C-alpha positions as a printed NumPy array, in Angstrom:
array([[  7.207, -14.741, -17.645],
       [  4.16 , -12.541, -17.027],
       [  4.504,  -8.823, -16.442],
       [  3.37 ,  -7.249, -13.173],
       [  1.226,  -4.221, -13.967],
       [ -0.897,  -4.015, -10.802],
       [ -0.021,  -4.999,  -7.256],
       [ -1.39 ,  -4.621,  -3.762],
       [  0.561,  -4.154,  -0.57 ],
       [ -1.285,  -5.248,   2.573],
       [  0.082,  -3.187,   5.421],
       [  0.838,   0.528,   5.152],
       [  3.524,   0.763,   7.814],
       [  7.114,   1.737,   7.123],
       [  7.915,  -1.484,   5.257],
       [  4.65 ,  -1.653,   3.295],
       [  4.916,   1.994,   2.287],
       [  8.509,   1.565,   1.126],
       [  7.59 ,  -1.512,  -0.911],
       [  4.727,   0.403,  -2.524],
       [  7.065,   3.304,  -3.371],
       [  9.667,   1.002,  -4.936],
       [  7.033,  -0.676,  -7.077],
       [  5.612,   2.702,  -8.119],
       [  9.132,   3.802,  -9.075],
       [  9.168,   0.784, -11.415],
       [  5.892,   1.899, -12.998],
       [  3.612,  -0.594, -11.239],
       [  0.136,   0.562, -10.176],
       [ -0.293,  -0.131,  -6.453],
       [ -3.129,  -0.43 ,  -3.963],
       [ -1.698,   0.307,  -0.519],
       [ -4.107,  -1.274,   1.963],
       [ -4.47 ,  -1.33 ,   5.713],
       [ -7.173,  -1.743,   8.33 ],
       [ -9.932,   0.79 ,   8.966],
       [ -8.889,   2.708,  12.083],
       [-11.552,   3.129,  14.768],
       [-13.007,   6.619,  14.827],
       [-11.127,   7.881,  11.772],
       [-12.837,  10.319,   9.437],
       [-11.316,   8.595,   6.412],
       [-11.563,   4.82 ,   6.237],
       [ -8.243,   4.863,   4.314],
       [ -6.501,   6.994,   6.963],
       [ -3.573,   4.645,   7.618],
       [ -2.655,   4.286,   3.935],
       [ -3.173,   8.02 ,   3.378],
       [ -0.846,   8.807,   6.28 ],
       [  1.738,   6.448,   4.802],
       [  1.528,   8.345,   1.51 ],
       [  2.108,  11.651,   3.322],
       [  5.191,  10.197,   4.989],
       [  6.521,   8.844,   1.7  ],
       [  6.107,  12.22 ,   0.005],
       [  7.985,  14.165,   2.664],
       [ 10.606,  11.572,   3.596],
       [ 14.357,  12.05 ,   3.343],
       [ 15.876,  10.555,   1.357],
       [ 12.966,  10.766,  -1.098],
       [ 10.975,   7.565,  -1.548],
       [ 10.116,   8.412,  -5.15 ],
       [ 12.504,   8.866,  -8.049],
       [  9.952,  11.316,  -9.476],
       [  7.039,  12.674,  -7.413],
       [  4.686,  11.661, -10.245],
       [  5.325,   8.021,  -9.293],
       [  3.278,   8.65 ,  -6.135],
       [  0.199,   8.913,  -8.372],
       [  0.525,   5.174,  -9.046],
       [ -0.325,   4.405,  -5.408],
       [ -3.974,   4.275,  -4.347],
       [ -4.685,   4.303,  -0.607],
       [ -7.308,   1.707,   0.32 ],
       [ -8.567,  -0.374,   3.208],
       [ -9.105,  -4.085,   3.658],
       [-12.776,  -3.87 ,   4.666],
       [-14.065,  -1.858,   1.706],
       [-11.623,  -2.845,  -1.03 ],
       [-10.734,  -6.494,  -0.411],
       [-12.634,  -7.571,  -3.547],
       [-10.301,  -5.394,  -5.675],
       [ -7.453,  -7.798,  -4.944],
       [ -8.818, -10.09 ,  -7.651],
       [ -7.673,  -7.528, -10.232],
       [ -4.003,  -7.401,  -9.239],
       [ -1.084,  -9.449, -10.51 ],
       [  0.806,  -9.629,  -7.199],
       [ -0.155,  -9.313,  -3.519],
       [  2.514,  -8.506,  -0.943],
       [  1.831,  -8.947,   2.763],
       [  3.683,  -6.521,   5.033],
       [  1.565,  -6.45 ,   8.188],
       [  2.578,  -6.471,  11.824],
       [  4.626,  -9.484,  12.924],
       [  1.83 , -11.198,  14.813],
       [  0.835, -14.725,  13.784],
       [ -2.823, -14.338,  14.809],
       [ -3.15 , -11.16 ,  12.714],
       [ -1.381, -12.729,   9.731],
       [ -3.793, -15.663,   9.727]])
């Protein structure tokens, strides 16, 4: 069985963020990816907002706050090529068949 050292979560909503936090708690390096929001200053704004929510959530999402450092906010437009370097990709996007395709 191969070990998962790097993973990517596509979708930085509540479910995607929680999955990323659980994997980070297990010591896995994560790319938390979402779309580029129109008009946003940061192209990673959705994933960055998810990180903020995870850090201030109750109950805490992280066993140790240092685990949050294992999550890298990213976006699908600029960082899609980085998926080739991960061991596992998890899709957690909106439940819309057209979007999922």
